[in-house]
Coordinates of C-alpha atoms and ligand atoms in Angstrom, one line a residue:
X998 CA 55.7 -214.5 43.4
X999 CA 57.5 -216.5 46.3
X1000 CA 58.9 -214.0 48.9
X1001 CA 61.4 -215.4 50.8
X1002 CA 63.2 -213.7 53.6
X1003 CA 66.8 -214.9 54.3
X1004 CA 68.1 -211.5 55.8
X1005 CA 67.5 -211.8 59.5
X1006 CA 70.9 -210.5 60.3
X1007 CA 69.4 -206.7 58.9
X1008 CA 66.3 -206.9 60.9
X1009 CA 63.8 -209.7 61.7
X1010 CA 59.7 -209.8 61.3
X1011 CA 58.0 -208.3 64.7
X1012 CA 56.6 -211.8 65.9
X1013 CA 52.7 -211.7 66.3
X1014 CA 53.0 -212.8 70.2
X1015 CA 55.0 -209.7 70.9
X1016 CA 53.0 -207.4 68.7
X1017 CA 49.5 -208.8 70.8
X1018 CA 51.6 -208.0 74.2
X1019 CA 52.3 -204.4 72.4
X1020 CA 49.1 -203.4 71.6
X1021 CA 47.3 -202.4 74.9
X1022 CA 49.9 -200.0 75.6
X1023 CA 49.6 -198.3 72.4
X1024 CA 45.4 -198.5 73.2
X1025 CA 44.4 -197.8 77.1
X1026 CA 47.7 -198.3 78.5
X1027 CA 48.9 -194.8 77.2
X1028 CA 50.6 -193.3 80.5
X1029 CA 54.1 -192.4 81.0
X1030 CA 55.7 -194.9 83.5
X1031 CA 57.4 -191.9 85.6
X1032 CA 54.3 -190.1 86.3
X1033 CA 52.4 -190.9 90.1
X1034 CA 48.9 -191.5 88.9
X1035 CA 46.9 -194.2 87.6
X1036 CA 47.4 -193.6 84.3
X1037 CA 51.1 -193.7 85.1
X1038 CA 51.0 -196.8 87.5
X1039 CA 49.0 -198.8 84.8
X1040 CA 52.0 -199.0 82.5
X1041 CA 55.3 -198.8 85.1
X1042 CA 54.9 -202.6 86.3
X1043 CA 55.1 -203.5 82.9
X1044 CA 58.1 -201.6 82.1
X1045 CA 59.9 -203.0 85.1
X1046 CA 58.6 -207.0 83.6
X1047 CA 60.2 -206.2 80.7
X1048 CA 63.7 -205.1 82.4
X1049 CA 63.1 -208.7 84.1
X1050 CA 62.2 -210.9 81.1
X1051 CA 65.6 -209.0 79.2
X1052 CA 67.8 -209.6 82.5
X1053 CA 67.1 -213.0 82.6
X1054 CA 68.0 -213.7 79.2
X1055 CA 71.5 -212.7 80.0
X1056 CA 71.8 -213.8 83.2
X1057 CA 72.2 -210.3 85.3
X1058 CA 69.7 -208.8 87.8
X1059 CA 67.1 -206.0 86.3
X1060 CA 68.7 -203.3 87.7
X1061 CA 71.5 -203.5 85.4
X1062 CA 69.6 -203.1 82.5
X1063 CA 69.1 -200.3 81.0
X1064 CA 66.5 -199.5 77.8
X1065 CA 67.5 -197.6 74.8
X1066 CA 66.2 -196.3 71.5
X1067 CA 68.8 -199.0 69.1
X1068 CA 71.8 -201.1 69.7
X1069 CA 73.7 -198.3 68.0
X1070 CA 72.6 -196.2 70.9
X1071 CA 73.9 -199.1 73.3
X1072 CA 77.4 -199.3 71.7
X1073 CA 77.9 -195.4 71.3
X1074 CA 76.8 -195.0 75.4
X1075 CA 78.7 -198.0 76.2
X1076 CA 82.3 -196.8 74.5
X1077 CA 82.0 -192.8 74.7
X1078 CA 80.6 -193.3 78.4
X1079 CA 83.4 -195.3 79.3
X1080 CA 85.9 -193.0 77.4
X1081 CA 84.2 -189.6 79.0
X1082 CA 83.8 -191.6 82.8
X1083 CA 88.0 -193.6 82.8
X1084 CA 89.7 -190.0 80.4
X1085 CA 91.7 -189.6 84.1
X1086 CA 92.7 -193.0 84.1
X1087 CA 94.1 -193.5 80.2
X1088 CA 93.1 -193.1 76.4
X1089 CA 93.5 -196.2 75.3
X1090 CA 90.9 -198.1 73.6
X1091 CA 91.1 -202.0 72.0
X1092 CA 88.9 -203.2 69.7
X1093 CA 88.8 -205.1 66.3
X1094 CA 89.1 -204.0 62.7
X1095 CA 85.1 -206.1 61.6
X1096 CA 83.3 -204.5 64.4
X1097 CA 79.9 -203.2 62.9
X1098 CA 79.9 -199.5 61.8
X1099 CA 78.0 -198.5 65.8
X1100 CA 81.5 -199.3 67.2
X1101 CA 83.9 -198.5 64.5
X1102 CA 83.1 -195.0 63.7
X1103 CA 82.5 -194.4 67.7
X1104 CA 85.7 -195.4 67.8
X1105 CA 87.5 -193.3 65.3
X1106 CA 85.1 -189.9 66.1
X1107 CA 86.9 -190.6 69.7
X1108 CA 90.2 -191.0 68.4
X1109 CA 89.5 -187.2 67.1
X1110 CA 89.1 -186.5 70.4
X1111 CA 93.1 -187.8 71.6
X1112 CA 91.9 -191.0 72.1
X1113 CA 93.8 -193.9 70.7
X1114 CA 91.9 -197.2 69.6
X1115 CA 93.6 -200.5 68.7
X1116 CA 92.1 -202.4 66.0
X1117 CA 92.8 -206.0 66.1
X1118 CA 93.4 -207.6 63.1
X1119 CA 91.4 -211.2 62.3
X1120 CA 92.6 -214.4 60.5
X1121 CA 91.7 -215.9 56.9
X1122 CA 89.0 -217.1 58.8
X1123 CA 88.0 -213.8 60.4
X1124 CA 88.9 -215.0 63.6
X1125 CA 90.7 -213.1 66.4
X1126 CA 94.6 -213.7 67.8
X1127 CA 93.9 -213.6 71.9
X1128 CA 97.8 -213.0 72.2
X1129 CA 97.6 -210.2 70.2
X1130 CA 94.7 -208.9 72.3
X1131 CA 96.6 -209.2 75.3
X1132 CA 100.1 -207.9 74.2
X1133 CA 97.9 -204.8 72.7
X1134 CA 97.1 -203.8 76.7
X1135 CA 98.9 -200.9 78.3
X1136 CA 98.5 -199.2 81.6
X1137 CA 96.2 -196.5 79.5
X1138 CA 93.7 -199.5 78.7
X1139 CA 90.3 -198.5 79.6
X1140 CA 87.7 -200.5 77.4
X1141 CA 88.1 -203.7 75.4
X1142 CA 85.3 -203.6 72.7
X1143 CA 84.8 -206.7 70.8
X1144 CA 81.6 -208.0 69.7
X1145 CA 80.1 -211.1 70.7
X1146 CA 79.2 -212.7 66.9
X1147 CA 80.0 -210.9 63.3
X1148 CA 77.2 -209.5 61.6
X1149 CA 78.5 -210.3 58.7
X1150 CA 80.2 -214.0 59.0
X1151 CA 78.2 -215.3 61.9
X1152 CA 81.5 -215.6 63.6
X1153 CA 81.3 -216.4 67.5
X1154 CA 84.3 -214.3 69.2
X1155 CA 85.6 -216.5 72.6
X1156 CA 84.0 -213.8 74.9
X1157 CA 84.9 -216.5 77.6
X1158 CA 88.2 -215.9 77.0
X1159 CA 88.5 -212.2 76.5
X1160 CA 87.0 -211.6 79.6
X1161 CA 89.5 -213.4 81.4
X1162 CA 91.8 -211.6 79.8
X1163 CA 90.1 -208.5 80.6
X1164 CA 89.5 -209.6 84.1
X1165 CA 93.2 -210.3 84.6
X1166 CA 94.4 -206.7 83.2
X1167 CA 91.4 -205.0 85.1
X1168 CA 90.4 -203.4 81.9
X1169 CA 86.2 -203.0 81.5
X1170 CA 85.0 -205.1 78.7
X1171 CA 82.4 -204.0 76.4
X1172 CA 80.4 -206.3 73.8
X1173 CA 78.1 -206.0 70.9
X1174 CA 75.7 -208.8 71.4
X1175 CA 72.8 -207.6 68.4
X1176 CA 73.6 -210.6 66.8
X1177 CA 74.3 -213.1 69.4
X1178 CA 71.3 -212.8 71.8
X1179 CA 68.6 -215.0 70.8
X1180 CA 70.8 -216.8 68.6
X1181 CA 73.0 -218.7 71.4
X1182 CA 73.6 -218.7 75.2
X1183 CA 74.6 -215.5 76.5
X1184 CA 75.8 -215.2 79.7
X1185 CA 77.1 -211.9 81.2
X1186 CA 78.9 -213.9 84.3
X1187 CA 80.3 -216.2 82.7
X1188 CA 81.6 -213.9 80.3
X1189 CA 83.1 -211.9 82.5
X1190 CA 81.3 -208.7 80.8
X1191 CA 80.9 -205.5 82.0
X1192 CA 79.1 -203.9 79.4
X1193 CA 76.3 -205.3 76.7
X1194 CA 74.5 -204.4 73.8
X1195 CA 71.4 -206.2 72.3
X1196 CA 68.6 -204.7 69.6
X1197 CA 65.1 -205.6 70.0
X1198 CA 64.9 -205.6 65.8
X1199 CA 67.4 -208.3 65.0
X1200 CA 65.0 -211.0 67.9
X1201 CA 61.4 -210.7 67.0
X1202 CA 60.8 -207.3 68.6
X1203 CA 60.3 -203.8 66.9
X1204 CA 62.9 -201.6 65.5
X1205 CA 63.8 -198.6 67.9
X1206 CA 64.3 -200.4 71.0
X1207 CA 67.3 -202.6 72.9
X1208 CA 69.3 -202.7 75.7
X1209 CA 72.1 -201.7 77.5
X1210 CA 73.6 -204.1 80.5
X1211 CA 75.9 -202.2 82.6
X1212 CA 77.4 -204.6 85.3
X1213 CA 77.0 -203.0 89.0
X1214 CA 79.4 -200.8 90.2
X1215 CA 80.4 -199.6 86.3
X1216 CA 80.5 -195.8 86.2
X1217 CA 79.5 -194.6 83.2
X1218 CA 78.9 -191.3 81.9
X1219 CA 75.2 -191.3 80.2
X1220 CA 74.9 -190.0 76.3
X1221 CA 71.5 -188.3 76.8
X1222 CA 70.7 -186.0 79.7
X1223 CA 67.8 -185.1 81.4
X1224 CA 65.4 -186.5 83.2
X1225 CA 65.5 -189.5 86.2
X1226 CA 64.6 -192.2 84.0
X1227 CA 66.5 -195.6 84.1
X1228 CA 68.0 -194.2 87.3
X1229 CA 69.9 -191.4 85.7
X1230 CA 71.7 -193.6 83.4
X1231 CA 69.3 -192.7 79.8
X1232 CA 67.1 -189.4 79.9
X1233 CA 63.8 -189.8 77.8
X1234 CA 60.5 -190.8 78.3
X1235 CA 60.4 -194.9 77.9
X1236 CA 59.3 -196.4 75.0
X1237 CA 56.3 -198.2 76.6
X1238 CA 55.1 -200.5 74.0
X1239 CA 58.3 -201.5 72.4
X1240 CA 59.7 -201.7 75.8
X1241 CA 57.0 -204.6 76.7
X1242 CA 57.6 -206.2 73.2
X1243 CA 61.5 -206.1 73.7
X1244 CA 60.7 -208.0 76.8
X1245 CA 58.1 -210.9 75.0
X1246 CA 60.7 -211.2 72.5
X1247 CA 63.5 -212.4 75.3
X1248 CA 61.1 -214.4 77.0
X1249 CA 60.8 -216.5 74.1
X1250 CA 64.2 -216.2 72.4
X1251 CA 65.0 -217.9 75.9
X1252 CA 62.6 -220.2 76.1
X1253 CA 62.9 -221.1 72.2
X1254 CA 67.1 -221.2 71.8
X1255 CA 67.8 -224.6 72.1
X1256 CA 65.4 -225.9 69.7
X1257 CA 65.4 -222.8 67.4
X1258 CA 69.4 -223.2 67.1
X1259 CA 69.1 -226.9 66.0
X1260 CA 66.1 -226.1 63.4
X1261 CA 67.7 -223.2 62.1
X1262 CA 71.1 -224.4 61.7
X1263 CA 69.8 -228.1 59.9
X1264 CA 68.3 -225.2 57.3
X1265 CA 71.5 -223.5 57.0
X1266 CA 73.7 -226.8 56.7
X1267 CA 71.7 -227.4 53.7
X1268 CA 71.6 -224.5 52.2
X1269 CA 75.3 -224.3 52.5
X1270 CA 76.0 -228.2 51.5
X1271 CA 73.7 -227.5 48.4
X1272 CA 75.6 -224.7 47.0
X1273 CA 78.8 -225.9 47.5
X1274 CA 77.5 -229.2 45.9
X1275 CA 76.1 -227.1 43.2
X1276 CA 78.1 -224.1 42.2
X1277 CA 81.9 -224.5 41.7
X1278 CA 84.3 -221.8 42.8
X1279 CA 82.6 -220.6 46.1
X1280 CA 84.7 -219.7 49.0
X1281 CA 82.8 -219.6 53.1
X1282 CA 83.7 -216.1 54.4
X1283 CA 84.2 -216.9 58.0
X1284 CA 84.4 -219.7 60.4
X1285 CA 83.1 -223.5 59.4
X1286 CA 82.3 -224.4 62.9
X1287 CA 82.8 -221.1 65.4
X1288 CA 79.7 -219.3 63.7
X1289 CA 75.8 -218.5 64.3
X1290 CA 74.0 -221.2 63.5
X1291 CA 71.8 -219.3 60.9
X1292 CA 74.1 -217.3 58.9
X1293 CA 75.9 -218.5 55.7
X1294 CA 78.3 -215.8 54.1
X1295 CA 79.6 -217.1 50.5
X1296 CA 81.9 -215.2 47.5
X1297 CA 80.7 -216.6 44.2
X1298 CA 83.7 -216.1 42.5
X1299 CA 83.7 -213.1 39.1
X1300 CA 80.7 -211.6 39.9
X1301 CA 79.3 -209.1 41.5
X1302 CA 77.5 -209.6 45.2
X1303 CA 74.7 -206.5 44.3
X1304 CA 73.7 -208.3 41.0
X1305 CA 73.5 -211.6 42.6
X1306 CA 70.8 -209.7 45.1
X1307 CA 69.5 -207.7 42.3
X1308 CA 68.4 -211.0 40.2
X1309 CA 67.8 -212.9 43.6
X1310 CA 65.3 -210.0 44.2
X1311 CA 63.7 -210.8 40.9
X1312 CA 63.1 -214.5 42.0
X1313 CA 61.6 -213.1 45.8
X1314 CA 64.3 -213.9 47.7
X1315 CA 66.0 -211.0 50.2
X1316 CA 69.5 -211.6 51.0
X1317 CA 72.4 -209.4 51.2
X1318 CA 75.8 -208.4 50.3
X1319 CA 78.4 -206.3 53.3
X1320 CA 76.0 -205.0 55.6
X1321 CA 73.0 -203.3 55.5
X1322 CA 74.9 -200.3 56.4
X1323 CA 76.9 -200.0 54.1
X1324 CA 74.7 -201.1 51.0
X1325 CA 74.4 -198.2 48.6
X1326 CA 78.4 -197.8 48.3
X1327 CA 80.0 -200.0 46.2
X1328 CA 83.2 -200.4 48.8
X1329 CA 83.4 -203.7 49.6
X1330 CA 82.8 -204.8 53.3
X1331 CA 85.0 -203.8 55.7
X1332 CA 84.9 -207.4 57.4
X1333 CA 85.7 -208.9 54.2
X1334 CA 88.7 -206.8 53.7
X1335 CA 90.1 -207.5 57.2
X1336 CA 89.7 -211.2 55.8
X1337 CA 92.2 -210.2 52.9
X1338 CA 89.7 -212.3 50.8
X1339 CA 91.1 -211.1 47.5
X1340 CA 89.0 -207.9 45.8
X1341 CA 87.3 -210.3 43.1
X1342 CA 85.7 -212.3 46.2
X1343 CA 85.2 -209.4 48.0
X1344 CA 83.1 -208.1 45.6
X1345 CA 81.0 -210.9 45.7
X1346 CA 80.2 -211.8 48.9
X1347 CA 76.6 -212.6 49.7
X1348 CA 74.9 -213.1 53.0
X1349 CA 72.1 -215.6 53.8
X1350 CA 70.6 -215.4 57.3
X1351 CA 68.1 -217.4 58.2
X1352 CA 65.5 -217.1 60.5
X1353 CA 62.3 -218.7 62.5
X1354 CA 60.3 -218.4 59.6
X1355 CA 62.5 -219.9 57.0
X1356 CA 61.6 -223.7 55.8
X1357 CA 63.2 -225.9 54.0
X1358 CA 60.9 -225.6 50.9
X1359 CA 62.1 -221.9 51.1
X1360 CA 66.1 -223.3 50.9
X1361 CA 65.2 -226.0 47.9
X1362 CA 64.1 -223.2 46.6
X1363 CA 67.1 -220.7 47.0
X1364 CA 69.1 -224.2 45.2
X1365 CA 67.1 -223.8 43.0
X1366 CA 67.2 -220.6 41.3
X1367 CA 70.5 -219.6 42.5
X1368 CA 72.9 -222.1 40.2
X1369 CA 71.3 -221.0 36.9
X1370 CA 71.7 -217.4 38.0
X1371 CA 75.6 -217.3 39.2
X1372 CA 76.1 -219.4 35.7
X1373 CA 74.3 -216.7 33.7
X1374 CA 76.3 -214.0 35.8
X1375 CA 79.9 -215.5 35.4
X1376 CA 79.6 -215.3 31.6
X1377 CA 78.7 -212.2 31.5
X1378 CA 81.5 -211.2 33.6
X1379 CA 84.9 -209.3 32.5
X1380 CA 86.1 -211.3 35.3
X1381 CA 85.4 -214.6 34.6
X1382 CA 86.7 -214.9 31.0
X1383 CA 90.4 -213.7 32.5
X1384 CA 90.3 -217.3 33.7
X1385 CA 90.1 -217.0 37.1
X1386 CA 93.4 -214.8 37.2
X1387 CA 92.7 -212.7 40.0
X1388 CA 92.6 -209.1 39.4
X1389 CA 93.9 -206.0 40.8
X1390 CA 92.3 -203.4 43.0
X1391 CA 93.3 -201.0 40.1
X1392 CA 91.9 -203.4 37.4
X1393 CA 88.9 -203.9 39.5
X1394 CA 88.0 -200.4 39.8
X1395 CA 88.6 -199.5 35.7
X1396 CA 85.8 -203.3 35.2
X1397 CA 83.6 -201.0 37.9
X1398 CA 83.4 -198.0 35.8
X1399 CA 82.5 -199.7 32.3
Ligands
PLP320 C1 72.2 -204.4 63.8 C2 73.4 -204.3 64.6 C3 73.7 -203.2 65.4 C4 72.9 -201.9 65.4 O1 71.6 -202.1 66.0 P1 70.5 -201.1 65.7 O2 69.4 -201.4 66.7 O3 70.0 -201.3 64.3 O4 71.0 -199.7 65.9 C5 74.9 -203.2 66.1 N1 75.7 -204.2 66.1 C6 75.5 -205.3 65.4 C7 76.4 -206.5 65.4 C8 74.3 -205.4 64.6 O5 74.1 -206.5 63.8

């Protein structure tokens, strides 16, 4: 069978260039960077590349960077370092409601605490309202969080802009940049960014790895204590070889982006044109233009998003429906509900993202099977013989249960 892997939003392959760079240090290169002899100063240079190939992707100097075990880890340091580190100065925290689950729940196990979080509401389009951001500042502002691009829609948030905002309120300004890096230019100065968070899973690299920029001069309490490494700010031994594969993987996501974006995003555009082409009643969850060129969130109307994956499963083909994260409940996305995309839609929202190794032969084919299957899906739907009335969240729930 055809196995075709359109769900590089959830986690990518480990490309074969960084796995090669891994493997010595796995092998001979066993030491522990922190430790004085040879076997220790065979594998610290290489951590210290790595910090260099990651810091250039973003455009800050290798001492702010900092490795960690996940970008979950990033984003948890990142917001309950800056609550513990600014508690004197306020309790107030701004964020928006489609944040992925690492800064959502942070935020609401801080707001346990006495801390009080903002959500920003998005658009139709999942999009954010900058006056709105900067009305919700007070003098008990410590930490803007908003992420760079939506896990979920692809949607780009005008970082630019927030961090002037930021910058002119002299609040710190944190960002989720998992699914940005790699995927478009990130640049932490021109952002205006004082805080970062990228994955090494969702580029090329392994799971278990990432990074956390912290702009010079940022005081932030560290989540794990204990030893010196990464200069007090994240105890632990490092995580040599997926360290040195984080770093290959930033090399060439940098080297790569320009002509990755434009190959990836032709594949997309026709995946997208071919199913609106195809399949009537299909609504675009997110932004047309202001969105990752490799991610194509659609509601097929009347049916259900997790047996649309279930039968594209069948045909080989991975895709997904809310987020990763949250598969396994049958709530529908949190994104998609800060959307207000009606319950029916909701329901149905299905998540292609594309990535290096996706061809177009692997989209003809996703045009291919997909029709036949949302046809065979709407008549068996409850839904889709009410005529297209749309139904309530009560009337949803009693369809669920039969
Ligand atoms: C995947 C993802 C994370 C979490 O990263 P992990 O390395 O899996 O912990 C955080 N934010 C966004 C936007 C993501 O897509």
């Amino acid at each position: 069978m055809k196995r075709i892997y359109m769900d590089n939003n959830a986690t990518t392959a480990v490309r074969p260039e960084v796995l090669e760079a891994m493997l010595p240090y796995f092998r001979e290169h066993f030491g522990n960077p922190s430790s004085v002899h040879w076997a220790g100063r065979a594998v610290s240079p290489a951590v210290e590349k790595a910090r260099e190939q990651v810091a250039k992707l973003i455009n800050c100097s290798a001492a702010e960077i900092v490795f960690i075990s996940c970008g979950s880890e990033g984003d948890n340091h990142a917001i309950k370092g800056t609550a513990e580190s600014l508690k004197d100065k306020g309790n107030h925290i701004i964020t928006t409601t489609v944040e992925h689950p690492a800064v959502l729940h942070t935020c609401k196990a801080l707001e346990k605490q006495g801390f009080e979080v903002t959500y920003l509401p998005v658009d139709k389009d999942g999009m954010l309202d900058l006056d709105a951001l900067e009305k919700a500042i007070t003098d008990k502002t410590i930490l803007i969080s908003i992420m760079w691009a939506n896990n979920e829609t692809g949607n780009i948030f005008p970082v630019e802009q927030i961090g002037a905002i930021a910058k002119k309120h002299k609040v710190r300004f944190h960002t989720d940049a998992v699914q940005a890096v790699g995927k478009i230019p990130v640049d932490v100065q021109a952002a205006g960014v004082d805080l970062l968070v990228l994955s090494g899973h969702k580029i090329g690299a392994p799971k278990g790895v990432g990074a956390l920029y912290i702009r010079r001069g940022t005081k932030l309490t560290p989540l794990i204590h204990g030893g010196h490494q990464e200069r007090n700010r994240r105890a632990g031994t490092h995580n040599v070889p997926s360290i040195v594969g984080l770093g290959v993987a930033c090399e060439l996501a940098g080297a790569e982006q320009a002509e990755h974006y434009a190959r990836i995003k032709a594949l997309r555009d026709r995946l997208e044109k071919g199913i609106f082409d195809q399949v009537p009643e299909v609504k675009l969850n997110g932004h047309p233009e202001l969105r990752l060129p490799n991610t194509l969130n659609v509601s097929f109307a009347y049916i259900e998003g997790e047996s649309l994956l279930l039968n594209f499963d069948m045909k080989g083909i991975a895709a997904s429906s809310g987020s990763a994260c949250t598969s396994g409940s049958l709530e529908p996305s949190h994104v998609m509900g800060a959307m207000c995309v009606d319950v029916v839609l909701a329901h149905s929202s299905t998540r292609f993202s594309l990535g290096a190794d996706n061809t177009q032969e692997d989209v003809d084919y996703v045009l291919e099977v997909l029709p036949p299957i949302v046809q065979r899906l709407r008549e068996m739907s409850p839904l889709y013989n009410r005529g297209g009335k749309p139904l309530t969240c009560d009337e949803c729930q009693i369809v669920r249960r039969v």
